[in-house]
mmCIF file of C-alpha atoms in Angstrom:
data_model
loop_
_atom_site.group_PDB
_atom_site.id
_atom_site.type_symbol
_atom_site.label_atom_id
_atom_site.label_comp_id
_atom_site.label_asym_id
_atom_site.label_seq_id
_atom_site.Cartn_x
_atom_site.Cartn_y
_atom_site.Cartn_z
ATOM 1 C CA UNK A 1 0.000 0.000 0.000
ATOM 2 C CA UNK A 2 1.261 3.467 -0.872
ATOM 3 C CA UNK A 3 1.822 5.648 2.167
ATOM 4 C CA UNK A 4 1.179 8.739 0.073
ATOM 5 C CA UNK A 5 -1.993 10.769 0.552
ATOM 6 C CA UNK A 6 -4.156 11.852 -2.348
ATOM 7 C CA UNK A 7 -5.831 15.241 -2.623
ATOM 8 C CA UNK A 8 -8.815 15.000 -4.948
ATOM 9 C CA UNK A 9 -9.062 18.209 -6.914
ATOM 10 C CA UNK A 10 -10.392 19.488 -10.209
ATOM 11 C CA UNK A 11 -10.646 23.270 -10.577
ATOM 12 C CA UNK A 12 -14.080 22.762 -12.129
ATOM 13 C CA UNK A 13 -15.551 21.884 -8.688
ATOM 14 C CA UNK A 14 -15.609 25.650 -8.033
ATOM 15 C CA UNK A 15 -18.496 25.738 -10.523
ATOM 16 C CA UNK A 16 -20.742 24.372 -7.731
ATOM 17 C CA UNK A 17 -22.299 27.813 -7.445
ATOM 18 C CA UNK A 18 -25.835 28.564 -6.304
ATOM 19 C CA UNK A 19 -25.436 32.275 -7.075
ATOM 20 C CA UNK A 20 -24.049 35.478 -5.546
ATOM 21 C CA UNK A 21 -26.516 35.687 -2.647
ATOM 22 C CA UNK A 22 -26.161 32.085 -1.516
ATOM 23 C CA UNK A 23 -24.059 31.360 1.604
ATOM 24 C CA UNK A 24 -22.220 28.447 -0.034
ATOM 25 C CA UNK A 25 -19.732 30.615 -1.919
ATOM 26 C CA UNK A 26 -17.355 28.489 -4.021
ATOM 27 C CA UNK A 27 -14.548 30.937 -3.234
ATOM 28 C CA UNK A 28 -14.108 28.868 -0.060
ATOM 29 C CA UNK A 29 -12.905 25.940 -2.206
ATOM 30 C CA UNK A 30 -10.585 28.054 -4.342
ATOM 31 C CA UNK A 31 -9.050 29.772 -1.308
ATOM 32 C CA UNK A 32 -8.518 26.438 0.446
ATOM 33 C CA UNK A 33 -6.722 25.044 -2.586
ATOM 34 C CA UNK A 34 -4.497 28.148 -2.769
ATOM 35 C CA UNK A 35 -3.663 27.932 0.947
ATOM 36 C CA UNK A 36 -2.709 24.267 0.552
ATOM 37 C CA UNK A 37 -0.318 25.373 -2.197
ATOM 38 C CA UNK A 38 0.961 28.333 -0.161
ATOM 39 C CA UNK A 39 2.188 25.900 2.480
ATOM 40 C CA UNK A 40 3.742 23.621 -0.158
ATOM 41 C CA UNK A 41 1.438 20.777 0.801
ATOM 42 C CA UNK A 42 0.793 20.015 -2.856
ATOM 43 C CA UNK A 43 4.308 18.505 -2.830
ATOM 44 C CA UNK A 44 3.349 16.137 0.007
ATOM 45 C CA UNK A 45 0.202 14.764 -1.618
ATOM 46 C CA UNK A 46 -0.640 13.336 -5.003
ATOM 47 C CA UNK A 47 -3.160 15.734 -6.545
ATOM 48 C CA UNK A 48 -5.702 13.670 -8.495
ATOM 49 C CA UNK A 49 -8.690 14.706 -10.604
ATOM 50 C CA UNK A 50 -11.097 11.775 -10.680
ATOM 51 C CA UNK A 51 -13.778 11.293 -13.294
ATOM 52 C CA UNK A 52 -17.330 12.494 -12.617
ATOM 53 C CA UNK A 53 -19.611 9.880 -11.097
ATOM 54 C CA UNK A 54 -21.512 8.161 -13.892
ATOM 55 C CA UNK A 55 -25.133 7.051 -13.998
ATOM 56 C CA UNK A 56 -24.562 3.622 -12.483
ATOM 57 C CA UNK A 57 -22.505 5.087 -9.643
ATOM 58 C CA UNK A 58 -25.065 7.781 -8.846
ATOM 59 C CA UNK A 59 -27.754 5.114 -8.713
ATOM 60 C CA UNK A 60 -25.917 3.311 -5.905
ATOM 61 C CA UNK A 61 -27.652 5.905 -3.682
ATOM 62 C CA UNK A 62 -29.929 8.095 -5.796
ATOM 63 C CA UNK A 63 -33.162 7.170 -7.578
ATOM 64 C CA UNK A 64 -33.110 7.241 -11.354
ATOM 65 C CA UNK A 65 -36.013 9.706 -11.551
ATOM 66 C CA UNK A 66 -34.148 12.101 -9.239
ATOM 67 C CA UNK A 67 -30.970 11.967 -11.340
ATOM 68 C CA UNK A 68 -33.101 12.708 -14.424
ATOM 69 C CA UNK A 69 -34.691 15.666 -12.587
ATOM 70 C CA UNK A 70 -31.256 17.070 -11.722
ATOM 71 C CA UNK A 71 -30.169 16.736 -15.343
ATOM 72 C CA UNK A 72 -33.328 18.483 -16.549
ATOM 73 C CA UNK A 73 -32.901 21.363 -14.088
ATOM 74 C CA UNK A 74 -29.228 21.589 -15.028
ATOM 75 C CA UNK A 75 -30.136 21.988 -18.697
ATOM 76 C CA UNK A 76 -33.006 24.438 -18.036
ATOM 77 C CA UNK A 77 -32.649 26.050 -14.578
ATOM 78 C CA UNK A 78 -35.602 28.358 -15.133
ATOM 79 C CA UNK A 79 -37.983 25.385 -15.289
ATOM 80 C CA UNK A 80 -37.074 24.107 -11.808
ATOM 81 C CA UNK A 81 -40.181 24.460 -9.664
ATOM 82 C CA UNK A 82 -39.114 23.073 -6.302
ATOM 83 C CA UNK A 83 -40.014 19.472 -7.059
ATOM 84 C CA UNK A 84 -37.307 17.043 -5.967
ATOM 85 C CA UNK A 85 -36.036 19.876 -3.754
ATOM 86 C CA UNK A 86 -34.543 21.664 -6.775
ATOM 87 C CA UNK A 87 -35.350 25.314 -7.409
ATOM 88 C CA UNK A 88 -35.763 26.225 -3.738
ATOM 89 C CA UNK A 89 -34.040 28.974 -1.764
ATOM 90 C CA UNK A 90 -31.597 26.428 -0.322
ATOM 91 C CA UNK A 91 -31.016 24.592 -3.597
ATOM 92 C CA UNK A 92 -31.625 26.905 -6.546
ATOM 93 C CA UNK A 93 -31.081 25.344 -9.953
ATOM 94 C CA UNK A 94 -28.107 26.522 -12.006
ATOM 95 C CA UNK A 95 -26.712 25.673 -15.426
ATOM 96 C CA UNK A 96 -24.355 22.696 -15.289
ATOM 97 C CA UNK A 97 -25.593 21.652 -11.844
ATOM 98 C CA UNK A 98 -25.666 17.942 -12.718
ATOM 99 C CA UNK A 99 -22.187 17.955 -14.229
ATOM 100 C CA UNK A 100 -20.427 19.707 -11.342
ATOM 101 C CA UNK A 101 -22.353 17.763 -8.696
ATOM 102 C CA UNK A 102 -21.372 14.511 -10.402
ATOM 103 C CA UNK A 103 -17.766 15.765 -10.570
ATOM 104 C CA UNK A 104 -17.675 16.412 -6.808
ATOM 105 C CA UNK A 105 -19.238 13.005 -6.197
ATOM 106 C CA UNK A 106 -16.643 11.465 -8.489
ATOM 107 C CA UNK A 107 -13.836 12.904 -6.378
ATOM 108 C CA UNK A 108 -15.210 11.255 -3.216
ATOM 109 C CA UNK A 109 -15.829 7.953 -4.997
ATOM 110 C CA UNK A 110 -12.331 8.147 -6.441
ATOM 111 C CA UNK A 111 -10.936 8.794 -2.961
ATOM 112 C CA UNK A 112 -12.723 5.713 -1.641
ATOM 113 C CA UNK A 113 -11.448 3.573 -4.515
ATOM 114 C CA UNK A 114 -7.851 4.761 -4.041
ATOM 115 C CA UNK A 115 -7.882 4.000 -0.317
ATOM 116 C CA UNK A 116 -9.588 0.616 -0.717
ATOM 117 C CA UNK A 117 -7.254 -0.526 -3.491
ATOM 118 C CA UNK A 118 -4.158 0.643 -1.643
ATOM 119 C CA UNK A 119 -3.175 3.385 -4.093
ATOM 120 C CA UNK A 120 -3.206 5.789 -1.134
ATOM 121 C CA UNK A 121 -3.504 5.432 2.608
ATOM 122 C CA UNK A 122 -5.431 8.685 3.038
ATOM 123 C CA UNK A 123 -7.501 10.653 0.526
ATOM 124 C CA UNK A 124 -9.110 14.067 0.983
ATOM 125 C CA UNK A 125 -11.925 15.716 -0.985
ATOM 126 C CA UNK A 126 -12.697 18.978 0.783
ATOM 127 C CA UNK A 127 -15.166 19.897 -1.970
ATOM 128 C CA UNK A 128 -17.253 16.919 -0.829
ATOM 129 C CA UNK A 129 -19.161 16.110 2.320
ATOM 130 C CA UNK A 130 -22.530 17.100 0.804
ATOM 131 C CA UNK A 131 -24.315 14.995 3.389
ATOM 132 C CA UNK A 132 -27.935 16.232 3.204
ATOM 133 C CA UNK A 133 -28.832 15.009 -0.300
ATOM 134 C CA UNK A 134 -31.417 12.230 -0.113
ATOM 135 C CA UNK A 135 -31.955 9.310 -2.505
ATOM 136 C CA UNK A 136 -34.794 11.185 -4.167
ATOM 137 C CA UNK A 137 -34.272 14.865 -3.404
ATOM 138 C CA UNK A 138 -31.845 17.725 -2.980
ATOM 139 C CA UNK A 139 -31.595 19.231 0.484
ATOM 140 C CA UNK A 140 -29.524 21.705 2.453
ATOM 141 C CA UNK A 141 -27.239 22.952 -0.368
ATOM 142 C CA UNK A 142 -26.554 19.323 -1.425
ATOM 143 C CA UNK A 143 -27.485 17.824 -4.819
ATOM 144 C CA UNK A 144 -25.678 14.459 -4.863
ATOM 145 C CA UNK A 145 -24.591 12.806 -1.626
ATOM 146 C CA UNK A 146 -20.924 12.166 -2.353
ATOM 147 C CA UNK A 147 -20.267 10.832 1.155
ATOM 148 C CA UNK A 148 -22.948 8.162 0.806
ATOM 149 C CA UNK A 149 -21.791 7.365 -2.724
ATOM 150 C CA UNK A 150 -18.210 6.857 -1.507
ATOM 151 C CA UNK A 151 -19.430 4.458 1.180
ATOM 152 C CA UNK A 152 -21.686 2.644 -1.302
ATOM 153 C CA UNK A 153 -18.726 2.165 -3.634
ATOM 154 C CA UNK A 154 -16.646 0.735 -0.771
ATOM 155 C CA UNK A 155 -19.414 -1.790 -0.086
ATOM 156 C CA UNK A 156 -19.609 -2.602 -3.797
ATOM 157 C CA UNK A 157 -15.853 -3.259 -3.791
ATOM 158 C CA UNK A 158 -16.221 -5.720 -0.927
ATOM 159 C CA UNK A 159 -15.905 -3.737 2.292
ATOM 160 C CA UNK A 160 -17.842 -5.376 5.115
ATOM 161 C CA UNK A 161 -17.499 -2.643 7.766
ATOM 162 C CA UNK A 162 -17.327 1.076 7.004
ATOM 163 C CA UNK A 163 -17.548 3.703 9.752
ATOM 164 C CA UNK A 164 -18.706 7.241 8.980
ATOM 165 C CA UNK A 165 -18.021 10.081 11.427
ATOM 166 C CA UNK A 166 -19.732 13.416 10.768
ATOM 167 C CA UNK A 167 -18.685 16.472 12.799
ATOM 168 C CA UNK A 168 -20.477 19.113 10.697
ATOM 169 C CA UNK A 169 -22.708 21.376 12.799
ATOM 170 C CA UNK A 170 -25.720 19.915 10.950
ATOM 171 C CA UNK A 171 -26.903 16.323 11.310
ATOM 172 C CA UNK A 172 -25.591 13.961 8.613
ATOM 173 C CA UNK A 173 -29.134 12.974 7.726
ATOM 174 C CA UNK A 174 -28.658 11.897 4.113
ATOM 175 C CA UNK A 175 -25.846 9.473 4.910
ATOM 176 C CA UNK A 176 -27.776 8.071 7.860
ATOM 177 C CA UNK A 177 -30.838 7.606 5.627
ATOM 178 C CA UNK A 178 -28.841 5.854 2.898
ATOM 179 C CA UNK A 179 -27.565 3.176 5.306
ATOM 180 C CA UNK A 180 -30.349 3.205 7.899
ATOM 181 C CA UNK A 181 -30.945 -0.526 7.635
ATOM 182 C CA UNK A 182 -27.455 -1.690 6.656
ATOM 183 C CA UNK A 183 -25.396 -3.165 9.513
ATOM 184 C CA UNK A 184 -22.211 -2.899 7.427
ATOM 185 C CA UNK A 185 -22.177 0.876 7.935
ATOM 186 C CA UNK A 186 -21.881 2.643 11.287
ATOM 187 C CA UNK A 187 -22.877 6.325 11.094
ATOM 188 C CA UNK A 188 -21.926 8.634 13.973
ATOM 189 C CA UNK A 189 -22.975 12.285 13.868
ATOM 190 C CA UNK A 190 -22.131 15.068 16.328
ATOM 191 C CA UNK A 191 -24.223 18.121 15.604
ATOM 192 C CA UNK A 192 -26.167 21.020 17.064
ATOM 193 C CA UNK A 193 -29.437 19.877 18.610
ATOM 194 C CA UNK A 194 -32.293 19.454 16.107
ATOM 195 C CA UNK A 195 -34.479 21.723 18.238
ATOM 196 C CA UNK A 196 -32.393 24.696 17.169
ATOM 197 C CA UNK A 197 -30.997 23.802 13.728
ATOM 198 C CA UNK A 198 -31.738 22.340 10.293
ATOM 199 C CA UNK A 199 -32.499 19.582 9.380
ATOM 200 C CA UNK A 200 -34.352 18.982 12.681
ATOM 201 C CA UNK A 201 -33.192 15.365 12.727
ATOM 202 C CA UNK A 202 -30.415 13.562 14.539
ATOM 203 C CA UNK A 203 -32.146 12.819 17.818
ATOM 204 C CA UNK A 204 -30.376 10.265 20.001
ATOM 205 C CA UNK A 205 -33.353 7.915 19.574
ATOM 206 C CA UNK A 206 -32.496 7.551 15.860
ATOM 207 C CA UNK A 207 -30.446 4.352 16.112
ATOM 208 C CA UNK A 208 -30.924 2.473 12.822
ATOM 209 C CA UNK A 209 -33.466 0.236 11.113
ATOM 210 C CA UNK A 210 -34.729 -3.185 12.256
ATOM 211 C CA UNK A 211 -31.866 -5.008 10.529
ATOM 212 C CA UNK A 212 -29.219 -2.592 11.812
ATOM 213 C CA UNK A 213 -30.182 -1.520 15.314
ATOM 214 C CA UNK A 214 -27.400 0.515 16.863
ATOM 215 C CA UNK A 215 -25.802 1.333 13.519
ATOM 216 C CA UNK A 216 -26.750 5.024 13.768
ATOM 217 C CA UNK A 217 -25.468 7.111 16.682
ATOM 218 C CA UNK A 218 -26.442 10.746 17.195
ATOM 219 C CA UNK A 219 -24.956 13.208 19.659
ATOM 220 C CA UNK A 220 -27.243 16.256 19.709
ATOM 221 C CA UNK A 221 -25.251 19.070 21.302
ATOM 222 C CA UNK A 222 -26.773 22.115 23.003
ATOM 223 C CA UNK A 223 -26.444 25.439 21.191
ATOM 224 C CA UNK A 224 -23.461 27.355 22.521
ATOM 225 C CA UNK A 225 -21.241 24.299 23.001
ATOM 226 C CA UNK A 226 -17.596 25.380 22.869
ATOM 227 C CA UNK A 227 -14.229 23.707 22.475
ATOM 228 C CA UNK A 228 -13.993 21.801 25.751
ATOM 229 C CA UNK A 229 -17.526 20.392 25.473
ATOM 230 C CA UNK A 230 -17.288 19.562 21.761
ATOM 231 C CA UNK A 231 -14.005 17.689 22.051
ATOM 232 C CA UNK A 232 -15.192 16.011 25.263
ATOM 233 C CA UNK A 233 -18.351 14.791 23.486
ATOM 234 C CA UNK A 234 -16.315 13.417 20.568
ATOM 235 C CA UNK A 235 -13.988 11.458 22.818
ATOM 236 C CA UNK A 236 -16.836 10.321 25.085
ATOM 237 C CA UNK A 237 -18.648 8.592 22.213
ATOM 238 C CA UNK A 238 -16.634 8.032 19.046
ATOM 239 C CA UNK A 239 -13.452 6.086 19.974
ATOM 240 C CA UNK A 240 -15.334 3.404 21.919
ATOM 241 C CA UNK A 241 -17.700 2.836 18.992
ATOM 242 C CA UNK A 242 -14.861 2.640 16.476
ATOM 243 C CA UNK A 243 -12.891 0.264 18.702
ATOM 244 C CA UNK A 244 -15.913 -2.029 18.925
ATOM 245 C CA UNK A 245 -16.881 -1.846 15.232
ATOM 246 C CA UNK A 246 -13.316 -2.119 13.876
ATOM 247 C CA UNK A 247 -14.046 -0.657 10.425
ATOM 248 C CA UNK A 248 -11.977 -1.567 7.406
ATOM 249 C CA UNK A 249 -12.201 2.036 6.227
ATOM 250 C CA UNK A 250 -12.973 5.269 8.091
ATOM 251 C CA UNK A 251 -14.889 7.979 6.209
ATOM 252 C CA UNK A 252 -15.093 11.342 7.974
ATOM 253 C CA UNK A 253 -16.927 14.580 7.211
ATOM 254 C CA UNK A 254 -15.395 17.816 8.512
ATOM 255 C CA UNK A 255 -17.898 20.617 8.009
ATOM 256 C CA UNK A 256 -16.277 23.800 9.354
ATOM 257 C CA UNK A 257 -19.610 25.342 10.384
ATOM 258 C CA UNK A 258 -19.230 24.379 14.048
ATOM 259 C CA UNK A 259 -17.007 27.491 14.294
ATOM 260 C CA UNK A 260 -18.011 30.457 16.436
ATOM 261 C CA UNK A 261 -17.712 32.750 13.385
ATOM 262 C CA UNK A 262 -20.107 30.692 11.260
ATOM 263 C CA UNK A 263 -23.218 32.697 10.349
ATOM 264 C CA UNK A 264 -25.635 29.767 9.984
ATOM 265 C CA UNK A 265 -25.372 27.911 13.306
ATOM 266 C CA UNK A 266 -24.924 28.307 17.044
ATOM 267 C CA UNK A 267 -21.944 26.305 18.279
ATOM 268 C CA UNK A 268 -18.853 28.106 19.574
ATOM 269 C CA UNK A 269 -16.016 25.857 18.417
ATOM 270 C CA UNK A 270 -12.599 27.200 17.407
ATOM 271 C CA UNK A 271 -10.334 26.271 14.535
ATOM 272 C CA UNK A 272 -8.033 24.703 17.109
ATOM 273 C CA UNK A 273 -10.727 22.294 18.318
ATOM 274 C CA UNK A 274 -11.569 21.416 14.711
ATOM 275 C CA UNK A 275 -7.894 20.578 14.166
ATOM 276 C CA UNK A 276 -7.851 18.466 17.354
ATOM 277 C CA UNK A 277 -10.766 16.374 16.082
ATOM 278 C CA UNK A 278 -9.164 16.015 12.646
ATOM 279 C CA UNK A 279 -6.065 14.615 14.370
ATOM 280 C CA UNK A 280 -8.283 12.286 16.432
ATOM 281 C CA UNK A 281 -9.973 10.945 13.276
ATOM 282 C CA UNK A 282 -6.581 10.347 11.647
ATOM 283 C CA UNK A 283 -5.428 8.477 14.739
ATOM 284 C CA UNK A 284 -8.605 6.365 14.882
ATOM 285 C CA UNK A 285 -8.087 5.350 11.250
ATOM 286 C CA UNK A 286 -4.584 4.158 12.081
ATOM 287 C CA UNK A 287 -5.574 2.424 15.284
ATOM 288 C CA UNK A 288 -8.599 0.528 13.976
ATOM 289 C CA UNK A 289 -8.824 0.724 10.155
ATOM 290 C CA UNK A 290 -5.292 -0.032 9.005
ATOM 291 C CA UNK A 291 -4.812 3.692 8.362
ATOM 292 C CA UNK A 292 -7.445 3.723 5.586
ATOM 293 C CA UNK A 293 -9.020 7.169 5.793
ATOM 294 C CA UNK A 294 -11.281 9.111 3.426
ATOM 295 C CA UNK A 295 -11.725 12.704 4.666
ATOM 296 C CA UNK A 296 -14.345 15.058 3.241
ATOM 297 C CA UNK A 297 -15.271 18.714 3.674
ATOM 298 C CA UNK A 298 -18.871 19.805 4.206
ATOM 299 C CA UNK A 299 -20.532 22.957 5.462
ATOM 300 C CA UNK A 300 -18.730 26.144 6.407
ATOM 301 C CA UNK A 301 -19.897 29.661 5.603
ATOM 302 C CA UNK A 302 -17.200 31.851 7.135
ATOM 303 C CA UNK A 303 -15.566 31.454 3.752
ATOM 304 C CA UNK A 304 -12.411 33.514 4.366
ATOM 305 C CA UNK A 305 -11.830 33.459 8.111
ATOM 306 C CA UNK A 306 -12.466 29.769 8.817
ATOM 307 C CA UNK A 307 -12.951 27.320 5.954
ATOM 308 C CA UNK A 308 -9.578 27.586 4.158
ATOM 309 C CA UNK A 309 -7.598 27.270 7.381
ATOM 310 C CA UNK A 310 -9.672 24.377 8.725
ATOM 311 C CA UNK A 311 -9.436 22.287 5.569
ATOM 312 C CA UNK A 312 -5.773 23.124 4.995
ATOM 313 C CA UNK A 313 -5.132 21.656 8.447
ATOM 314 C CA UNK A 314 -7.098 18.571 7.307
ATOM 315 C CA UNK A 315 -5.002 18.166 4.155
ATOM 316 C CA UNK A 316 -1.788 18.686 6.132
ATOM 317 C CA UNK A 317 -2.733 16.023 8.693
ATOM 318 C CA UNK A 318 -3.608 13.576 5.912
ATOM 319 C CA UNK A 319 -0.325 14.393 4.157
ATOM 320 C CA UNK A 320 1.676 13.546 7.273
ATOM 321 C CA UNK A 321 2.945 17.118 7.573
ATOM 322 C CA UNK A 322 0.677 18.832 10.101
ATOM 323 C CA UNK A 323 0.815 22.638 10.169
ATOM 324 C CA UNK A 324 1.499 23.882 13.682
ATOM 325 C CA UNK A 325 -1.323 26.126 14.909
ATOM 326 C CA UNK A 326 0.926 29.148 15.565
ATOM 327 C CA UNK A 327 2.250 29.086 11.990
ATOM 328 C CA UNK A 328 2.090 32.453 10.212
ATOM 329 C CA UNK A 329 0.024 32.359 7.013
ATOM 330 C CA UNK A 330 2.019 33.240 3.865
ATOM 331 C CA UNK A 331 1.589 36.881 2.843
ATOM 332 C CA UNK A 332 0.926 35.988 -0.789
ATOM 333 C CA UNK A 333 -2.220 34.086 0.178
ATOM 334 C CA UNK A 334 -3.452 36.950 2.341
ATOM 335 C CA UNK A 335 -2.990 39.338 -0.568
ATOM 336 C CA UNK A 336 -4.938 37.017 -2.866
ATOM 337 C CA UNK A 337 -7.768 36.849 -0.330
ATOM 338 C CA UNK A 338 -8.028 40.627 -0.254
ATOM 339 C CA UNK A 339 -7.869 40.886 -4.039
ATOM 340 C CA UNK A 340 -10.657 38.326 -4.468
ATOM 341 C CA UNK A 341 -12.963 39.195 -1.571
ATOM 342 C CA UNK A 342 -11.957 42.609 -0.196
ATOM 343 C CA UNK A 343 -11.768 40.911 3.189
ATOM 344 C CA UNK A 344 -8.763 40.857 5.497
ATOM 345 C CA UNK A 345 -7.378 37.356 5.847
ATOM 346 C CA UNK A 346 -6.366 35.784 9.170
ATOM 347 C CA UNK A 347 -2.681 35.999 10.079
ATOM 348 C CA UNK A 348 -2.082 32.601 11.705
ATOM 349 C CA UNK A 349 -3.350 29.024 11.524
ATOM 350 C CA UNK A 350 -4.872 29.255 15.003
ATOM 351 C CA UNK A 351 -7.631 31.016 16.905
ATOM 352 C CA UNK A 352 -5.273 31.183 19.875
ATOM 353 C CA UNK A 353 -6.877 28.283 21.720
ATOM 354 C CA UNK A 354 -4.253 25.599 21.172
ATOM 355 C CA UNK A 355 -3.792 23.216 22.875
ATOM 356 C CA UNK A 356 -7.466 22.460 23.470
ATOM 357 C CA UNK A 357 -8.090 21.386 27.058
ATOM 358 C CA UNK A 358 -11.014 19.093 27.870
ATOM 359 C CA UNK A 359 -12.076 16.686 30.571
ATOM 360 C CA UNK A 360 -12.264 13.035 29.539
ATOM 361 C CA UNK A 361 -15.462 11.052 30.084
ATOM 362 C CA UNK A 362 -13.642 8.471 32.176
ATOM 363 C CA UNK A 363 -13.061 11.135 34.846
ATOM 364 C CA UNK A 364 -16.809 11.199 35.543
ATOM 365 C CA UNK A 365 -19.823 13.176 34.380
ATOM 366 C CA UNK A 366 -22.291 15.695 35.733
ATOM 367 C CA UNK A 367 -25.923 14.600 35.209
ATOM 368 C CA UNK A 368 -27.023 18.242 35.573
ATOM 369 C CA UNK A 369 -24.722 19.465 32.784
ATOM 370 C CA UNK A 370 -26.435 19.919 29.399
ATOM 371 C CA UNK A 371 -23.417 18.733 27.420
ATOM 372 C CA UNK A 372 -23.091 15.611 29.548
ATOM 373 C CA UNK A 373 -26.843 15.007 29.210
ATOM 374 C CA UNK A 374 -26.403 15.022 25.406
ATOM 375 C CA UNK A 375 -23.562 12.508 25.599
ATOM 376 C CA UNK A 376 -25.490 10.276 27.998
ATOM 377 C CA UNK A 377 -28.577 10.355 25.775
ATOM 378 C CA UNK A 378 -26.544 9.148 22.800
ATOM 379 C CA UNK A 379 -24.785 6.433 24.765
ATOM 380 C CA UNK A 380 -27.982 5.178 26.429
ATOM 381 C CA UNK A 381 -29.860 5.029 23.138
ATOM 382 C CA UNK A 382 -27.235 3.298 20.991
ATOM 383 C CA UNK A 383 -24.632 1.579 23.130
ATOM 384 C CA UNK A 384 -26.784 -1.259 24.536
ATOM 385 C CA UNK A 385 -27.898 -2.112 20.974
ATOM 386 C CA UNK A 386 -24.225 -2.709 20.202
ATOM 387 C CA UNK A 387 -23.609 -4.689 23.364
ATOM 388 C CA UNK A 388 -21.749 -1.793 25.006
ATOM 389 C CA UNK A 389 -22.279 -0.348 28.464
ATOM 390 C CA UNK A 390 -23.822 3.134 28.327
#
């Protein structure tokens, strides 16, 4: 197996563009790619442009009539009327929508294939992680569910146990739905509580279908959760599940919208905590999955201040050359940011909160604490179904 990491990238993914007033600005992808280059990380990874996902691949998750609806809206955006979730405020139709969505999906599928076949140990597609798309509809800025398609391809190639960890601020509902009744896939999502955030799913009681009880685990965190609570919740739930499940491949989704600067949600997590969890996912892949790790992007709407730094850390960790948090950001990148956005770029790869301190679950919990209540709810709902003590 090659020890080299792959970075899945085709400049055309920046065409995933819902328009100038939409929060998912593709400049976040372009700026991330430039920051990766600014740190010379492109020399530590193999940059690969995979083919777009074809019809048969898309149908591993998506219904044929939905794929046809996406293609029709892509060819004639003005005719999209909201059916199949296309042509809504969240998911407006745009010319070429099918082609670029299939391209992003192809990068995640290609990442999964490379890791499974041993062409790479780690593979990153930060343009991916579009976890809300359902088998028969668009949802939450997501047209095709590349994360679910990557997992489906792994199963098609013979994987018997795939674990999916989603730390986006929003529940990974589309991936959970795709594998709801499939015991070969363990989905774990840490997200802001559905009472206060889209998509209003991801309750701890959602634990999988009748043939896969305990295969879905949901940690619904109270609004306002910060670094110490977020990292505590991750370590209180995820490692024990991964150790028990022993996946052959780990697929992770790293939406950057948990950040305190993000305009669309209500957690208070720093870049430094996001980096700490990225490191933890890398380490879990090595401890339990033979190092096989597919890492995806996701949400993130502080498109200058947060997203490029967070996902550059992710690429650096996958490349085996982590960027130290206190590292000064190259001036050339900061100048490009200002030229493209008229915003001032951050100066360092940290929010000043490194190292992130948290209290481990094994040291005890407070039943009156809202964060600990969220962790306990998840453990009590799912752990016994897996034969684990809550």
